[in-house]
Structure formats: C-alpha cells, structure tokens
Amino acid sequence: AVLKDGLRSQVSAALKEGRVTPTELCQRCLALIKSTKFLNAYITVAEETALKQAEESEERYKRGQPLGLLDGIPIAVKDNFNTAGIETTCASNMLKGYISPYNATVVQKLLDQGAVLLGKTNLDEFAMGSGSTDGVFGPVRNPWSYSKQYREKSVPKSHSEDEESNWVITGGSSGGSAAAVSSFTCFAALGSDTGGSTRNPAAHCGVVGLKPTYGLISRHGLIPLVNSMDVPGILTRCVDDAAVLLGSLAGHDPKDSTTVQDDFKPFELPDLTDVSKLSIGIPKEYHAPGLSSEILALWSKAADLFKNAGAKVVEVSLPHTRYSIVCYHVLCTAEVASNMARFDGLEYGHRSDKKESTESMYAATRREGFNDVVRGRILSGNYFLLKQNYEKYFVKAQKVRRLIANDFVKVFRSGVDILLTPTTLSDPAPYREFIQEDNRTRSAQDDVLTQAANMAGLPAINVPTALSERGLPVGLQFIGRSFQEKELLTVAKWFEKQVQFPMIQLEEVERHDNGVFQHQKSASFS
Amino acid sequence: VLNRRCVEAAVMTGLALNCSINKKSLFDRKHYFYADLPAGYQITQQRVPIAVNGSLSYSLCIDNKMSQMVTKTVRIKQIQLEQDSGKSLHDDTRNQTLVDLNRAGVGLMEVVMEPDMCCGEEAAAAVRELQLILQTLGSSQAVMAEGQLRVDANVSVHHPGEPYGVRTEVKNINSIRFLAKAVDYEIQRQIEELENGGTILNETRAFDSKLGCTVPMRDKEGKQDYRFMPEPNLPPLILYDAKSLPANMNHQQVINIDWIHERLPDLPSVKREKLVEQYGILPEHSFTLLNEDGLAEFFESVVKQTQMKPKKVIGWILKDLLSYLKQHSLTVKESPVSSSLLADLLNLLEKKEISSTAAKQVLAELWTGEGKTPLEIVKEQKLELLQDQKELEQICQAVIDGQENEVIMMVPG
C-alpha cells in the first residue's frame, strides 16, 4: 500500500521509520516502470544512477540525517530538462543521443534534497502539442486506458477488438510525466507549462498539475519553447505534495534573470474549514465552444459546492479571452522560431551528412531533426518576425497580451480571490480519434482554457474532480493571483477533499504493491 | 544573465564620450544563421541602446609638422552592448571552415560615430584618441591587431552642398595605419567611379592590406531581414543615479551612474593639459607623450630625478630616446636606458660636466645596455668637459698651432 500513498502522509514517515527503505522504494518503482512499459511514459530510465541515489539516501536515513521531505523519494523529469550525464532528447531526432553536461536548476534542487531521479519522461516533440502523441519515441498512453473504471464502461465493439486500439491519450505536452505519476511509478514529476502543457495532461490523467507564477521557479536548464511563458510544472497525486515540491523549487536563481528577487518562504497548507470569506469567480467566456456537456455540468456542480459551503460565487468576465488563442499563436511561434535557431547540428545534436555548404548542412540538419509540427511553428514564427510584419503581428499581439493580462488584474481587484474554470474541453479522447486532426488544430482547441494563464503569468492548478461517463478522469482548474500560490493551493486542497476523486485501479500496480489493495471509497462527485 | 562589468564599462565609456546615459535600455535578438553564431541570434541593443549623443575631440597636425595642431570633433551617435560571435577560419585548401567558439557570447561595446570625418587622417586620429580613452578607462586594451578594437569604416562621397552619397562599409581593417589607407583608397575609388559615370553600391567591402585596396566581400548578399525580437530572457536594463537610487536597494544589484562618474580617471585630453601646464611643454609634445605607451610616465620620472628643466628634458625624450626606440622597434618598457640612467646623464650635462655632444655619445653607449653608468662611460672615454681655462687654452692653441694654414684662411672671414 506504500506506493499509492501521498508523500508526506505516509511515505516520508515510512522512510523515516524504516518501514520501507529508499532502495526498496526505488526498486519497486523501477519494476513497475518495466511492467508498464506499454504506456511509453519514459524515454530514458536511469536505473543505475537511481539505485545509487537510493543507496545514498538510505545511508542518510540510517544515520538519522535525511535531507528533508524529498530524501529518497522517486521522481521523474520531463525530457526537456537538462540532466547531467543522462540523455536529454526533447523527444526529437535533433537531440537524440544528446547528453547534457549540466543539470537544470530545478533538477539540481531536487537532487540536492535527496530525491531519486528515475528517468526522463516522454512528451510531444519540443513540448509542442496537446496530446503527447508527436514525439519521435511514439505516443504516451493514458494509464486510465487500462483501468478497471474505464474497461467497465467501455463497450467492446467486437470480440476481436483489442483493448490496444481503444487506449486514450494522456494530453500534453507533459504526458509522460502525468502518466508516470498517475501509474504510481513515481511520487512526483516535473513537467513544463507554456500553454497548458502541465495542466492538460494532469486533467486527462487524473493527477494534480500545478503551473506556478512566471518568475517563481527557475527556467535555467529547461530547453526553452517560449521564454516569456514557459514555467516548470509540478505533477503530483495530491495538492499537499504539490506544495512540498513547490517549496523545494521556488526562489530566485542568479542564473535566470527572469526569476524574481524576492525571498520565497516554503509553506505548509492549512486545512481550510471555513470558505465563507472566499470569493470564487466563474469567467463566462470559459464556456468555450466545444466544451462537453459533461464538463459543463461538473463545473456547475463545483460552483454549487462552493456556494453551499458559504463561499461567494460570482460570474465574471474576461472579455479578451476570445483573442487569446490567436495572440498566443503569434507570440509562441515567434519565440519558438527564435529559440529553435540554435539547433544547427554544429555543436551538438544531430548533424546531417550534407557537406556542400554551411547553408545546405543547416537546412538538411533541421529538416531531418525537426518534425512537421516544429518546422511549421518555426516558419510561422519567422513570418511574424519579418520586418514588414513585425508591427502588424508581433507588436499587436504583445498589446493584446497586455489586455488579456489586465482582464485578470481587473477581476482580481474587484474582490474575486480565485477563478474556477474547466481545464479541458472533454475527457481524454481515444488516440484513434485524436489523431484525426493535426497538431495545430488540436492545440488551438485544447489550449483555449489554459493558455491565458501563461499569457498573464498567473499561477493555475488542475485538481482531478470526477470520472466521466466513460470512466475517465476530468479535472477543474483554479487560477490565482500572481505569487499567491499559498492561497491557490489552500483552496485547491479544500476542493480536493470535497470531491474525493477515486483512485485508479490498475492491475499492474496491485501486483507490485505486495499488499492488500485497499478500495478507497470515494464520496463520488459525479 | 547580464554581465555587470560590461555595463559598467559601457557607462564609463559613455560618460567619457559626453553621452547621455539611457537610464532604461533594452536588449534584442538579431537573427541570422552563421557557423560562428551558435545560438542563431546575437543579443544586441537595437531599440534603445545604453548611451547616445556624445562627442569625441581629437587633434590633427596640419601639414604633417608637429608644430601646428588643430582640434576637431566627431559626434558619437550611440554606444550599444552586444554579444560577440565566435571566429571562423576558412581553410580553402581542405574546403572546410574551422569554428572557434571561445569568444562567442563575450560582451562587446559598439561605438557608432556620425559621418563627421573627411579623410583617412581624421579617421585615424579619431580612432587613436578613442583607443587612448578606452585604455585609460580600462574598458578595453583596444589593441587592433589582437581584435580588441575592431573598426569598420563607412565611406561615402558627395559634392559640397549636396546630400550624402551612397555609403559602403569597409571591414577587415587591422591597424590605425590601415584605417587611414583604407578610407583614403575608398574615397578615391568612389570619386573615380562617379566621375566615370558609374554608381556606388551600398555594399560591404574588405580591405586588402597587401594590395592596399578594397574589394567587395562575397558573403554579404543584399539586405538581410534580421527578424529583430525583444530578448525575453533579459529584463530592461535600469541604471540609477544618486537621485533616483531607491533607498533599500542591494548595492550589488544596481549600477549608479553618478558613482561611476566620480571615479572616472583623467581622460587623455585632461592629462595632456596637465602636462603642458605643469611642465611648460608644447601641446604637440603632450600628444606624442601620450601617444606612446609609457612615455609620459618615463618623462615625468626623468624630470623628477634631474635638475634639468622639463622644457629641455622633453627634447631628449622626444628626439633621442623616442627615435632610438622607434629605430629598434622597442616599446618604452623595453628601453635599455632607464629613466634614472637618463636622468643621471642629463644631470651631468646640466652641471656642465660634459658637453651636449658628449652627452649624445654617452647615450649611444648607454643604448648598448652594458650596464655602465653615464659617469663611468664619461670617465672611460674621457669626455669630461675641461673646466680649467688654462688647460683649454693650451689645447686650443695646440690645435690652432697644428692647423696654421686653416687658421690663416679663416681669420679674414
């Protein structure tokens, strides 16, 4: 039962008391990773180094000197964070085989606190996508595809039909990290969030996905997609764990000039009992086209939940929401075009064999190294940055971005503390269905509810809420004020307690847990 | 992450060149693909640079004589901070390019001047003065041969009263001497071209030092769109002065322009003035003193150690010492004759123990660097001036006696 528990409540204590050792924990996770290989959540499993880290952790526990709450805790990191000595690919041919010489700041921080790095997780190539389906190592499968809950509800179309073909996507682009946390192969994972890439897969995989305020956590070592919107994301199985991770990662980094200078104090989340002083805003524009009736109903129920508990629930307006997706695309592709310019095959990564001239080598390298999605965004971005287009597109989009950010400022100033919105338009789609549309279309659809928070730099979190009719996870999103993560997470934690989201019932996990599987009675929300 | 020292150097240089320092300046990305640009873009300051609207005063000798100097000014358009690229070395024999990335990303300061100069000599003098200023400030060693100071010349010609002509950019200039040559050649080339009915292309040309001419550079094609974009990883650079500095700011995190201003060392022009005032030497002398690395210090050191008046010492420094050093391609630091040795020699001269001819002889001996003191050499070669009148008379008489014929011939005249 140890594997299924949250960090602080059980595992940390268990480690301290010696009921389980870091090495055992690590070995179990590694074994589980092997038996859930079909999920394709991991690109690289760092077995040797992980076991070594676990051993070192064990020594510390034996001496009674653990480094902190994260000592010995197995974690996974999305494969767009640099990890020294471990391959970092960004799920792209461009960086296949690339071994970074340094650790990203967030990775270093985790290691410094004794965390055990199990491996690098799968993603959409260069974090571009909303399905984790477009990486060179193949798509990630949502663990819920294999859950009892889903299987019970899915109607087999024919006898011969494999469960194989019915599997659902994890969402993206941090799908591997979300799947890893959801399938219990690690206790927490790092993702990245540029337009929703942590919250989207969190919602689809039924885990907590936190996007911190821009500037709170260092981006040094996170291979950049959009410098002005990227943040490292945190994926955990409960809100308390997210707070612990946040506490160990947040704070000024001299190596990242975009982190704020202010001191950050890690916090413990209070158990909120009285929500009467809380004002929840429901932005009407988030009733987006394509929002499933199921999710709409859930959203409504959640609002009622707060109301019935005494909180003030008001409808608010963020009028520029409908422009945000277009604005996001202009700014995102422009920065992408710039950030991808460094991949020329000269110093690292893939290099084409073409030798006739530097230009031809560059062109061939980049064509061979990048997939269609990446190349498409580079082309668009360069178009927007052309001298003749700069004012019309880039500068205009910057102005619209300011308007979008101001929408939030106005709403928060009017007395609203937290915004409550859906995270995704529907429950996770079957892979077959998802790939019917191209990446750009999908991203445009799926990012709608999440990317405004990136444009405004605000903190946002997905909290798993209930299972859909198909037995798949659905989550709701809370958006908070800048740098008010404590408030945001406190409310999220209260909500989490109310909804009692059911635990995934996965055969593989039961097998590895060596214990009596405990059915968790969920005060079912739906 | 922005390099603090670079910002300080830029502010110092801006202040020394009488610029307005922009309290807020911005960084941009300039995109192009080249093997020596690993990021595919260069960080620069295209929109708002760190300093603008300054001036640089320099002096020229008229007619190549060090007797008349005239002061000119060139306006400084701006100073911007940017990143250096790596270095490409083309190996044509093996059809490959070697890329050295060691200096990629290192901070550069680009000083942009207005087209206020009219010939190679002016350009050279202006750059020379800039070089001295940079060296005095410590912003840069500014040695052109080592690439510490790189100069691109923009040249155009026009008839008086008409607007400026099309300009070409001349690169690959590796010394101040070549700068003057390149500019003058290009001016000539353009005039000839236009007089023959041709037109000037807005192109980039390279200076070929062997042939002494400029040639079109094959790499540059027409206009390139650099797709400028604000640098998202560097927030706007905010500089403070004494008035605007917030009280509780961590002094490690900010730059105070006034603080830097107070600590600026004496600029070359000020140093020259002081030399002229203090020692009564001519302005053109002060130029030569500062122009040669270490020469002013040598001069002052000699003056301290000798009774000879500075006005006389300067002659020995500028004529005898300097010409010897030049002949043998030595720097002042490498001089076999130290300031104390020279001072000793000048003292002997001043006390009338030797004649000035003898002094020159001793100096020649000192150059050999055998370590003998002037006094020793004088004694060895019996160069002492005879103080005894009678003895002198005897010698002269002897000479006259020996040269009777000559004397007879001379007397009537």
Coordinates of N, CA, C and O in Angstrom, one line a residue, chain A residues 19-20 41 46 55 99 119 156 194 266 370 379 413 417 435 440 448 462 475-476 493 496 525:
Chain A
R19 N 10.2 1.6 7.8 CA 9.3 0.6 7.4 C 9.5 0.2 5.9 O 9.2 -0.9 5.4
V20 N 10.1 1.1 5.2 CA 10.5 0.8 3.8 C 11.8 1.6 3.6 O 12.0 2.7 4.2
A41 N 5.7 5.9 -21.1 CA 5.8 7.2 -20.4 C 7.2 7.7 -20.3 O 7.5 8.8 -20.2
A46 N 16.9 5.8 -15.8 CA 18.2 5.9 -15.3 C 18.4 5.0 -14.2 O 18.6 5.4 -13.0
E55 N 20.6 4.4 -2.7 CA 21.6 3.8 -1.6 C 22.1 5.0 -0.8 O 22.2 4.8 0.5
I99 N 23.8 14.2 -24.5 CA 24.0 14.0 -23.1 C 24.4 15.4 -22.6 O 25.5 15.9 -23.0
G119 N 14.0 8.7 -14.1 CA 14.2 8.8 -15.6 C 13.6 10.0 -16.2 O 13.1 10.9 -15.5
P156 N -17.2 -3.0 -25.8 CA -16.3 -3.6 -26.9 C -17.1 -3.7 -28.2 O -18.2 -4.1 -28.2
T194 N 3.6 25.8 -21.0 CA 3.7 27.0 -21.8 C 2.4 27.5 -22.2 O 2.1 28.7 -22.4
P266 N 8.9 28.6 1.8 CA 8.0 27.4 1.7 C 7.0 27.4 2.7 O 7.2 27.9 3.8
F370 N 13.9 18.0 -37.1 CA 12.6 18.5 -36.5 C 11.5 17.8 -37.2 O 11.5 17.6 -38.4
L379 N 8.4 28.2 -39.2 CA 8.1 29.0 -40.3 C 7.1 30.1 -40.0 O 7.3 31.3 -40.4
R413 N -9.0 42.5 -8.8 CA -9.1 43.7 -8.0 C -10.6 43.9 -7.5 O -10.8 44.6 -6.5
D417 N -11.2 36.2 -5.4 CA -9.9 35.6 -4.9 C -9.3 34.6 -5.9 O -8.1 34.6 -6.2
I435 N -5.9 11.7 -33.4 CA -5.0 11.9 -34.5 C -5.7 12.2 -35.8 O -5.1 12.5 -36.8
R440 N -1.7 21.3 -35.0 CA -2.1 22.7 -34.8 C -3.5 22.9 -34.5 O -3.9 23.7 -33.6
V448 N -7.2 26.4 -25.3 CA -8.2 27.6 -25.1 C -8.4 27.9 -23.6 O -8.4 29.0 -23.2
N462 N -4.6 22.3 -11.8 CA -5.7 21.3 -12.1 C -5.9 20.4 -11.0 O -4.9 19.8 -10.4
G475 N -10.8 17.0 -14.8 CA -10.3 17.9 -13.7 C -10.9 19.3 -13.9 O -11.4 19.7 -15.0
L476 N -10.8 20.1 -12.9 CA -11.1 21.5 -13.0 C -10.0 22.4 -12.6 O -9.0 21.9 -11.9
K493 N -6.8 22.5 -2.2 CA -6.7 21.4 -1.3 C -8.1 21.1 -0.7 O -8.6 20.0 -0.5
E496 N -10.2 19.5 -3.3 CA -9.8 18.1 -3.4 C -10.4 17.2 -2.4 O -10.9 16.1 -2.6
F525 N -18.1 12.3 -6.8 CA -18.6 13.6 -7.1 C -19.6 13.6 -8.3 O -20.5 14.4 -8.4

